[in-house]
Coordinates of C-alpha atoms in Angstrom, one line a residue:
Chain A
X1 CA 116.5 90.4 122.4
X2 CA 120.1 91.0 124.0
X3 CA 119.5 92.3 127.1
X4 CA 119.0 89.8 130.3
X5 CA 115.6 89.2 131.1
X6 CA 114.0 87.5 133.8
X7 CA 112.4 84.3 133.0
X8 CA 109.0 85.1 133.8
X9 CA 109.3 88.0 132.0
X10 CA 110.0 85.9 128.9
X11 CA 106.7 84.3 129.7
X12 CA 104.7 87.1 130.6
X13 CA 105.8 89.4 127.8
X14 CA 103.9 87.8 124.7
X15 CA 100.8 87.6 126.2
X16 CA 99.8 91.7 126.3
X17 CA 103.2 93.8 126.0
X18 CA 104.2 91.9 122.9
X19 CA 100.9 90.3 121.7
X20 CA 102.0 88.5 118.4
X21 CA 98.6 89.4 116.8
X22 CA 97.8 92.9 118.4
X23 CA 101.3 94.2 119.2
X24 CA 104.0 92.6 116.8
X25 CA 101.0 92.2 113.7
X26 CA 102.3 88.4 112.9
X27 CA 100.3 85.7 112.2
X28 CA 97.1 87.9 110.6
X29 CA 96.1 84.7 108.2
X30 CA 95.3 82.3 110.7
X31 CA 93.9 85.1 112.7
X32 CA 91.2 86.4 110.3
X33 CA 90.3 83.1 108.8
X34 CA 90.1 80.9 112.0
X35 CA 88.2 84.0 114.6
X36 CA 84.7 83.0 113.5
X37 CA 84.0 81.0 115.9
X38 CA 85.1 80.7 119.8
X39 CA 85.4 77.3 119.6
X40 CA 87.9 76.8 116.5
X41 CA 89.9 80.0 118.0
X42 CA 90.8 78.1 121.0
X43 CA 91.7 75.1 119.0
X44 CA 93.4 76.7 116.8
X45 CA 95.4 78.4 119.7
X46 CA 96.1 75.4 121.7
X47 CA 97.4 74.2 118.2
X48 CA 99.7 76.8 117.1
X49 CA 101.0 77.2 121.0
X50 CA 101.7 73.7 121.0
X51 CA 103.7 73.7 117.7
X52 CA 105.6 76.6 119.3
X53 CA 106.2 75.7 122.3
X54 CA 107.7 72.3 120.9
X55 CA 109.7 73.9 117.7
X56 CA 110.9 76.5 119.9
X57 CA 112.4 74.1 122.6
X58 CA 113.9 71.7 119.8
X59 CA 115.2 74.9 117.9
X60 CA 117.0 76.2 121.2
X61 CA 118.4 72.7 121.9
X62 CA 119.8 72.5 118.4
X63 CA 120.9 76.0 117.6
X64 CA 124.8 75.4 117.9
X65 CA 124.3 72.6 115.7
X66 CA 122.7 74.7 112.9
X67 CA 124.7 76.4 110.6
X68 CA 123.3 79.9 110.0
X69 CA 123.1 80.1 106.7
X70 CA 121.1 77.1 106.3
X71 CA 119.1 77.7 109.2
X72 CA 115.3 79.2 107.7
X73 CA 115.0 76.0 106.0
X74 CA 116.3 73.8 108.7
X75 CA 113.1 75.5 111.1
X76 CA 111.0 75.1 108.8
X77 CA 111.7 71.3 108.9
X78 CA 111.3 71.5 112.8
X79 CA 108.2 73.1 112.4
X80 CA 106.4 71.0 110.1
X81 CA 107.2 68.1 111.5
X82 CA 105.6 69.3 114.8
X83 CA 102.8 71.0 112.5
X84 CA 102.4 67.6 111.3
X85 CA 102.0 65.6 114.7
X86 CA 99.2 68.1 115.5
X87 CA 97.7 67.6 112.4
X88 CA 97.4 64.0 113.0
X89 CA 96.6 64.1 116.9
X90 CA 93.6 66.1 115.9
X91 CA 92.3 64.5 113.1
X92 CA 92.2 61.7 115.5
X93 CA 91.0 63.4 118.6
X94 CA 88.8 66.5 117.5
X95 CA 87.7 65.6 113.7
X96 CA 85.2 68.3 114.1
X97 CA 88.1 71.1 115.3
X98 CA 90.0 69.5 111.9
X99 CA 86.8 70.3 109.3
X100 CA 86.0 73.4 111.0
X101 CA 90.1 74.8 110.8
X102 CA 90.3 72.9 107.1
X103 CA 94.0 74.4 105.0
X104 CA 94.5 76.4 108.2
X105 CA 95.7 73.6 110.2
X106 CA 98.3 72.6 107.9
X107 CA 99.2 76.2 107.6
X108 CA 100.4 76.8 110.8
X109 CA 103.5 75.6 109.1
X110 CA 103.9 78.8 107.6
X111 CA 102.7 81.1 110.8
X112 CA 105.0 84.3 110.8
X113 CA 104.3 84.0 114.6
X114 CA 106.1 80.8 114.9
X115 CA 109.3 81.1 112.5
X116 CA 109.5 84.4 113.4
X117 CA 110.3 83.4 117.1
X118 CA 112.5 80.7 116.6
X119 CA 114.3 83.1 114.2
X120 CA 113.8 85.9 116.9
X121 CA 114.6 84.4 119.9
X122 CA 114.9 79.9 120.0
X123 CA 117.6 80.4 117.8
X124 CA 119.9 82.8 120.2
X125 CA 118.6 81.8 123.8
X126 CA 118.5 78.9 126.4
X127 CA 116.1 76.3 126.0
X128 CA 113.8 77.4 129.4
X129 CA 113.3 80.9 128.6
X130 CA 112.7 79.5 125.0
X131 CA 110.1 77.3 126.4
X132 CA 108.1 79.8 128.0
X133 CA 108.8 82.6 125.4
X134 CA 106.6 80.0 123.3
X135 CA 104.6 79.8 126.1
X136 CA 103.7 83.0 126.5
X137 CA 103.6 84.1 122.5
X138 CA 101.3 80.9 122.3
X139 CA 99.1 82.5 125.0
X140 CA 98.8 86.0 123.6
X141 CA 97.7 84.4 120.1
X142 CA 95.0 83.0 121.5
X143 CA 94.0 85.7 123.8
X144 CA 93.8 87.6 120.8
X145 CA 92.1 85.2 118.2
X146 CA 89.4 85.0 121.8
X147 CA 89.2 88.2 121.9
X148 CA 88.1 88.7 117.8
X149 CA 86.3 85.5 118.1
X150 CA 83.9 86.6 121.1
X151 CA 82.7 89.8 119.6
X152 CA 82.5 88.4 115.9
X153 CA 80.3 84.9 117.1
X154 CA 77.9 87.1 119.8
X155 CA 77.4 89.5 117.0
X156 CA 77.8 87.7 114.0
X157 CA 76.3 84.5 114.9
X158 CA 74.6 85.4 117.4
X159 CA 76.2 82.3 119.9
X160 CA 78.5 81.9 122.5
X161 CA 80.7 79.3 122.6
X162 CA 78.9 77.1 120.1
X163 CA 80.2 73.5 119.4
X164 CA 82.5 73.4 122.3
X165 CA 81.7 70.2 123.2
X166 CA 83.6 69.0 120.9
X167 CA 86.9 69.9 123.1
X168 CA 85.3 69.7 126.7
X169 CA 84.8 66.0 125.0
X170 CA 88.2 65.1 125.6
X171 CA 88.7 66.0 129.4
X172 CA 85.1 63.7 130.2
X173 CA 82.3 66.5 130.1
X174 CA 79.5 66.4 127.2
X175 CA 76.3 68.3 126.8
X176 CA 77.4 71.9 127.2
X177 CA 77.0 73.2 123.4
X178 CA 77.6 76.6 124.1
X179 CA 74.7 79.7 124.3
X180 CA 72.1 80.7 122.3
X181 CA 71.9 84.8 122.5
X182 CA 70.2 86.2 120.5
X183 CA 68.3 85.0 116.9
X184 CA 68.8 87.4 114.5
X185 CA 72.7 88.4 113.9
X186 CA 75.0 90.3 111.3
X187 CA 75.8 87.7 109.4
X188 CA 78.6 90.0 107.9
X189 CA 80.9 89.8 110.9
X190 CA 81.3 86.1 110.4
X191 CA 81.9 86.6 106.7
X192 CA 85.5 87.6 105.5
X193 CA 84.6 91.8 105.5
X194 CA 83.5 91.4 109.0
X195 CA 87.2 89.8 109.8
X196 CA 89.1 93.2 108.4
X197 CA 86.2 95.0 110.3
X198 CA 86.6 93.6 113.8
X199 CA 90.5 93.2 113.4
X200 CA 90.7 96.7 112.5
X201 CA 88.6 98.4 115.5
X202 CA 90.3 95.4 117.9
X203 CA 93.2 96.6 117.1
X204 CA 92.3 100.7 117.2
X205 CA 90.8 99.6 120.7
X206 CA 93.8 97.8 121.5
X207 CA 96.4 100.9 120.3
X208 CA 94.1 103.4 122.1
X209 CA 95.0 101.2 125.5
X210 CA 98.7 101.2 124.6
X211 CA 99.0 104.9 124.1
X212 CA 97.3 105.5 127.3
X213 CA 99.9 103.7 129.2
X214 CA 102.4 105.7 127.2
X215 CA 103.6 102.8 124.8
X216 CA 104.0 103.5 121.3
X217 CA 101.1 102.2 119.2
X218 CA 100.8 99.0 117.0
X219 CA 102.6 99.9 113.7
X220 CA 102.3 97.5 110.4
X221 CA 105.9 95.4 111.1
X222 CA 104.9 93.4 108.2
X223 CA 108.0 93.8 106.8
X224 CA 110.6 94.7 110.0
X225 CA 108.9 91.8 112.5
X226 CA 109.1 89.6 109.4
X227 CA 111.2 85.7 109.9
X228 CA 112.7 86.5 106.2
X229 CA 113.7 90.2 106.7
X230 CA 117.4 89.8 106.9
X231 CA 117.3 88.1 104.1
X232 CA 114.6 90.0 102.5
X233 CA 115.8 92.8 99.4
X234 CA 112.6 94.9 100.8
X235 CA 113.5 95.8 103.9
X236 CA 117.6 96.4 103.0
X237 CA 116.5 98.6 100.0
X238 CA 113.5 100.2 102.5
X239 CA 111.4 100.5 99.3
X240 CA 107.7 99.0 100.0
X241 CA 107.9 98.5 104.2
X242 CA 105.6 100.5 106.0
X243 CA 107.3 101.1 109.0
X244 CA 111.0 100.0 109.6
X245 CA 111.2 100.6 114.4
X246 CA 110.1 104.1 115.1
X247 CA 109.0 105.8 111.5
X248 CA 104.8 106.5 111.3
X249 CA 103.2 105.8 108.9
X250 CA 102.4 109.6 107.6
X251 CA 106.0 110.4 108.2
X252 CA 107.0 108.1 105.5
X253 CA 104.2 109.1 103.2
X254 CA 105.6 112.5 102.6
X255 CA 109.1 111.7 102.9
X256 CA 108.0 109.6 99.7
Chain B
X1 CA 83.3 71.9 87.4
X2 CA 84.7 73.4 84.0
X3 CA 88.0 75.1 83.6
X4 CA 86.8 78.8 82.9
X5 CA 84.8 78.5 86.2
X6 CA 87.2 77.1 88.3
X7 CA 89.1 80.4 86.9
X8 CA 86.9 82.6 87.9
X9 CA 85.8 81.2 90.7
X10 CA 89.5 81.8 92.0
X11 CA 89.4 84.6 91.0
X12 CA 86.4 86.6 92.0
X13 CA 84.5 84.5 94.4
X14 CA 87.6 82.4 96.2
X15 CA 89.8 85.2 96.2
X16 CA 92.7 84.3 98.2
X17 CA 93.0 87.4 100.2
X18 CA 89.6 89.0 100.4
X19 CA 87.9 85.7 100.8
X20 CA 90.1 83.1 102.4
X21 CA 92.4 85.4 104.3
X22 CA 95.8 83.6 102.6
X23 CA 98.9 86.0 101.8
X24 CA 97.3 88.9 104.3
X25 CA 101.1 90.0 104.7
X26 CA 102.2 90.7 101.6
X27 CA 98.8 92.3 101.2
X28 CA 99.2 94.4 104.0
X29 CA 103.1 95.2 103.6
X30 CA 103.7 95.4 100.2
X31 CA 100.2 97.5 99.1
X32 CA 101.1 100.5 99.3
X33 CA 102.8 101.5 96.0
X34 CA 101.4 100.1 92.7
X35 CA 104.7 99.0 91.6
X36 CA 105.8 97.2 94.4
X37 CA 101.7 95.8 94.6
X38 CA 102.6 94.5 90.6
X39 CA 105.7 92.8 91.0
X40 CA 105.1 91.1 94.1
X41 CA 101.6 89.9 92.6
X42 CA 103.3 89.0 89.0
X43 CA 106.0 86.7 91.4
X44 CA 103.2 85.0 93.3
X45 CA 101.5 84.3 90.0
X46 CA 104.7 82.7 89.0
X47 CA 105.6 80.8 91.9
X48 CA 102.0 79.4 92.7
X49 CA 101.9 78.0 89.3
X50 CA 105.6 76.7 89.3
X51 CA 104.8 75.1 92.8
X52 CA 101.4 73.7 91.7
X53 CA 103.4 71.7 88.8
X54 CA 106.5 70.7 90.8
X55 CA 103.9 68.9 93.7
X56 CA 101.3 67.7 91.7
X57 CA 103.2 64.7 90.3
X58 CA 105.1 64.2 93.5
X59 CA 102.2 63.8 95.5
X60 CA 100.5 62.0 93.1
X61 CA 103.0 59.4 92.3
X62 CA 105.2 59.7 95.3
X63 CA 103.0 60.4 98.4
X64 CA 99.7 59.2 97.5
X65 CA 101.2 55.9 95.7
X66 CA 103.0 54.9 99.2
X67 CA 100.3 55.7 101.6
X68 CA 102.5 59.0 102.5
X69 CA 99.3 61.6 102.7
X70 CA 100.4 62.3 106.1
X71 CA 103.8 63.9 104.6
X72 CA 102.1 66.5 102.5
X73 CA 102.9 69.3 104.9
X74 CA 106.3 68.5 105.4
X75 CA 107.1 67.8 101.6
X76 CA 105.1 71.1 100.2
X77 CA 106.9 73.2 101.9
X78 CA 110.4 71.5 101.5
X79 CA 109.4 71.8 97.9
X80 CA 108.1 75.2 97.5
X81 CA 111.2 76.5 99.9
X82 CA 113.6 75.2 97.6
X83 CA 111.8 75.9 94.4
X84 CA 112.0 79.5 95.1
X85 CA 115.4 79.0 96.0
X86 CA 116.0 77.3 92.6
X87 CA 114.2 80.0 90.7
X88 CA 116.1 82.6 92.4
X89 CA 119.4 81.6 91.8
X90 CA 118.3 80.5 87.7
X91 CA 116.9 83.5 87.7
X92 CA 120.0 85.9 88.9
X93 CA 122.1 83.8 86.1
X94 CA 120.0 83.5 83.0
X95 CA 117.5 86.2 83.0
X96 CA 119.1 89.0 85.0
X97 CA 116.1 91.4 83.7
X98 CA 113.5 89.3 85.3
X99 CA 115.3 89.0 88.0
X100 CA 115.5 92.3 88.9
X101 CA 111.7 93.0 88.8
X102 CA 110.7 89.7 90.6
X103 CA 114.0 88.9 92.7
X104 CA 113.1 90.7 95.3
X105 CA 110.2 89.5 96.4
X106 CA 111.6 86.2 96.3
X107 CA 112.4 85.3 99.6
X108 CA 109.3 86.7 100.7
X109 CA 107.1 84.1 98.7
X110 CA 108.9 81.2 101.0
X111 CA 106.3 81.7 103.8
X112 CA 103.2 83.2 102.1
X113 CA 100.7 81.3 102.9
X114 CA 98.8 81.7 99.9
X115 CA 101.4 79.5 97.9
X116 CA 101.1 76.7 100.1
X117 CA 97.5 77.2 100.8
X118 CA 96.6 76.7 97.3
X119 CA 98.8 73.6 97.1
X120 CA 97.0 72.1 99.6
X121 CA 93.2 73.1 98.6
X122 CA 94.0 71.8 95.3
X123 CA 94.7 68.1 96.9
X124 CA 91.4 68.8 99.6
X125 CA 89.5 69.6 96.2
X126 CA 90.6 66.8 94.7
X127 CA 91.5 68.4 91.2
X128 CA 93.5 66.9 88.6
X129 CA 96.5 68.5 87.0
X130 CA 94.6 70.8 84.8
X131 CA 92.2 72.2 87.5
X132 CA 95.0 72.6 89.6
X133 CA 96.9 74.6 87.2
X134 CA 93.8 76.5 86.2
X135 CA 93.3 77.1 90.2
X136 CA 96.6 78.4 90.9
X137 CA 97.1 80.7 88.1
X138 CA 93.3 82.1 89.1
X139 CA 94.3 82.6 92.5
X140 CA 97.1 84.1 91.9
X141 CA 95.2 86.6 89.3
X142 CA 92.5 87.3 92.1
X143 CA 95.8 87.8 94.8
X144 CA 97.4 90.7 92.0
X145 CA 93.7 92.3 91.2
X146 CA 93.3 92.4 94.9
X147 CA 96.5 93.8 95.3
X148 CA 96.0 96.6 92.2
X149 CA 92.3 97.2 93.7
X150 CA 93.6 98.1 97.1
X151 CA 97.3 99.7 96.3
X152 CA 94.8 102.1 95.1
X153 CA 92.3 102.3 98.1
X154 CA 95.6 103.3 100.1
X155 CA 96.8 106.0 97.9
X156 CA 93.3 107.5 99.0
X157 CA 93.9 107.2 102.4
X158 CA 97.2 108.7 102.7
X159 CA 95.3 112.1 102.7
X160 CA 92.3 111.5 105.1
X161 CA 91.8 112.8 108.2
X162 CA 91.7 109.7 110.4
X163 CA 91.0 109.2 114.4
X164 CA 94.5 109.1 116.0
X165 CA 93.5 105.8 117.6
X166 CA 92.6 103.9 113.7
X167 CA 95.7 106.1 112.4
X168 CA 97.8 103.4 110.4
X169 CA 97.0 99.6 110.4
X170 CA 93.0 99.9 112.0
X171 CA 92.3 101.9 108.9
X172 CA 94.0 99.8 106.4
X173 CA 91.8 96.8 108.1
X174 CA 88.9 98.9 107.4
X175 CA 89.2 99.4 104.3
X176 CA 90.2 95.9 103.7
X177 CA 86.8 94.7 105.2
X178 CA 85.2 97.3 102.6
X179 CA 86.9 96.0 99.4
X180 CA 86.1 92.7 100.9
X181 CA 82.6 93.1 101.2
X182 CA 82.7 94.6 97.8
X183 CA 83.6 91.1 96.7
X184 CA 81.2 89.7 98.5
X185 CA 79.1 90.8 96.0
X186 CA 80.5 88.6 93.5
X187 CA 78.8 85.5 95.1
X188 CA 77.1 83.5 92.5
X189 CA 78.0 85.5 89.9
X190 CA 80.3 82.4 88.6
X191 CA 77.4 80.1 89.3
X192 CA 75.1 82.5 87.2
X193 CA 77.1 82.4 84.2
X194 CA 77.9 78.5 84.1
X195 CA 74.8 77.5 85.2
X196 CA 74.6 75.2 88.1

């Protein structure tokens, strides 16, 4: 992240060249558990993008303040205090939004997505192009978790949309409740197996596109894309990562 | 809810990975060899227990005594951060051969999301300190056998013939969702065998 870019590129970047989800592989948890339905996905979204947006901007403006050896912690503080304020604000707002997300809300606190960004980038840059780097990360999760959510509620559930009322509710407009397709669904894609499923193919689908326009494909960062990985004895002794920058995954299974 | 199906429950029909979708990275990165799949399992087992004790009585008599519900976030993950912190650093000076199976996987445990998650479902369940304790050690089983389970699934794909396009992570998912569903199979087993 040394090199000078332009702001709008700092935006523009997370949502489909660096997807968080599709591209970088952070934040799978919340992902999986939350892509049942439209509805929570965007919730969840708007949630996580506003704790990012907000930790990022408050990391930036405090990152010659914090010493770097005590700075993981000191983020995490940052971020679950702002994971906190949204937990409130929708508990008070969208109670449905906070039974339907149940643990997950909380656990945006610990959303590789998020720490990994203010470690990545809020951390070392200006507070604008933090600002919209959250932005834009914040974007690209939810594009993605739309994108999982979409084929797993028309084909797992059946619906579209369902229970959406219970955001349009805040901005004045009531009685939508979404689309009824069709009656008799795979219930399995809204299960957990039909999370791995659709991830998986998303994903293939989404690495096929990638390699057509010449970009190296999606590779398991787990470990390298990781907040912790500097100080992580995993990735300095290269023992159980999958894929440390350029190595596939094949290559690595016969160096082994 | 007795203790043995509370277990088990955890274990087989909860499981934190297959079924809730908590600690997905470590089960994705750390999978792929059986003794890196052991240790890091046998650490979460021991931090998620450790952390279940250490928040229990502060939330109980600190947080929920006060009115202070509203700091649970905030204060779990103070408390699990510097807990593994702790255990690291007691760890590197008194039991150096511990240590250096579970040290390194440490750091990691910080922001696995099954360690908190299982924190905070064991407040939304409402148990007391002995489900908790009975919870957390269960989940943590049902994280390693996961693990075990699909460290092995992996060894098996390393020689397939896979579509260049699912080459890598699609596949892993995929076979994820097939070890998951697998497990699916599990529900009401628990049910079945304590009656209810």
């Amino acid at each position: 992240m040394a090199e000078k870019r332009s702001l709008g590129k700092e935006f523009s970047k997370g949502i489909i060249k660096e997807n968080p989800v599709l591209r970088l592989v952070l934040g799978t948890c919340p992902t999986l558990a939350v892509s049942v339905s439209v509805t929570n996905s965007i919730g969840m979204g708007v949630a996580a993008t506003l704790v990012l947006v907000c930790s990022n901007v408050v990391i930036s403006l405090l990152r010659k303040v914090i010493p770097s050896k005590i700075r993981i912690p000191a983020y995490i503080v940052v971020i679950a205090s702002f994971v906190t304020i949204v937990q409130m604000l929708v508990k008070a707002f969208v109670p449905a939004l906070n039974d339907a997300l149940g643990v997950y809300l909380p656990l945006i606190v610990v959303n590789c997505i998020i720490l990994g960004r203010a470690e990545a980038f809020a951390g070392k840059n200006s507070v604008p192009a933090s600002f919209l780097d959250g932005l834009g990360m914040g974007i690209g999760f939810t594009f993605a978790l739309i994108v999982m959510a979409t084929v797993r509620e028309i084909l797992g559930a059946g619906t579209f949309l369902e229970g959406i009322d219970s955001l349009t509710k805040l901005f004045g407009v009531t009685g939508f409740t979404g689309f009824k397709i069709f009656s008799q669904p795979v219930a399995m894609l809204t299960m957990a197996p039909g999370g791995f499923l659709v991830f998986g193919l998303v994903m293939a689908a989404a690495n096929k596109l990638a390699e057509r326009q010449g970009k190296p494909k999606a590779e398991l960062n787990g470990c390298s894309a990781c907040p912790m990985a500097a100080s992580c004895a995993l990735v300095n002794k290269d023992e159980a990562c999958e894929n440390k920058g350029s190595g596939s995954v094949e290559k690595e299974g016969s160096a082994v | 809810m007795t203790l043995a199906s509370i277990f088990l429950t955890a274990i087989l029909t909860e499981n934190f990975i297959l079924c809730k979708f908590l600690g997905i990275c470590p089960f994705l990165g750390v999978s792929k060899k059986l003794n890196t799949a052991v240790g890091m399992s046998t650490a979460v087992i021991f931090v998620m227990a450790l952390a279940t004790a250490v928040t229990y009585p502060i939330n109980k008599y600190l947080l929920e005594k006060n009115g202070l519900e509203y700091l649970q976030t905030i204060v779990f993950i103070l408390v699990i951060a510097a807990l593994v912190q702790f255990v690291e650093i007691v760890l590197k000076k008194f039991i150096p051969s511990l240590y250096s199976a579970l040290g390194i996987y440490l750091p990691l445990i910080t922001t696995n999301c099954a360690v908190l998650g299982v924190v905070l479902l064991n407040v939304d369940n409402g148990y007391g300190f002995a489900s908790s304790m009975v919870n957390s050690v269960g989940g943590g089983v049902g994280f390693m056998v996961a693990m075990i389970m699909f460290a092995g699934v992996r060894e098996r794909l390393e020689g397939c013939d896979i579509p260049k396009a699912l080459k890598g992570l699609p596949i892993t998912l995929v076979a994820a969702a097939l070890v998951s569903l697998s497990f699916q199979g599990f529900a009401g087993v628990v049910d079945g065998i304590f009656g209810h």
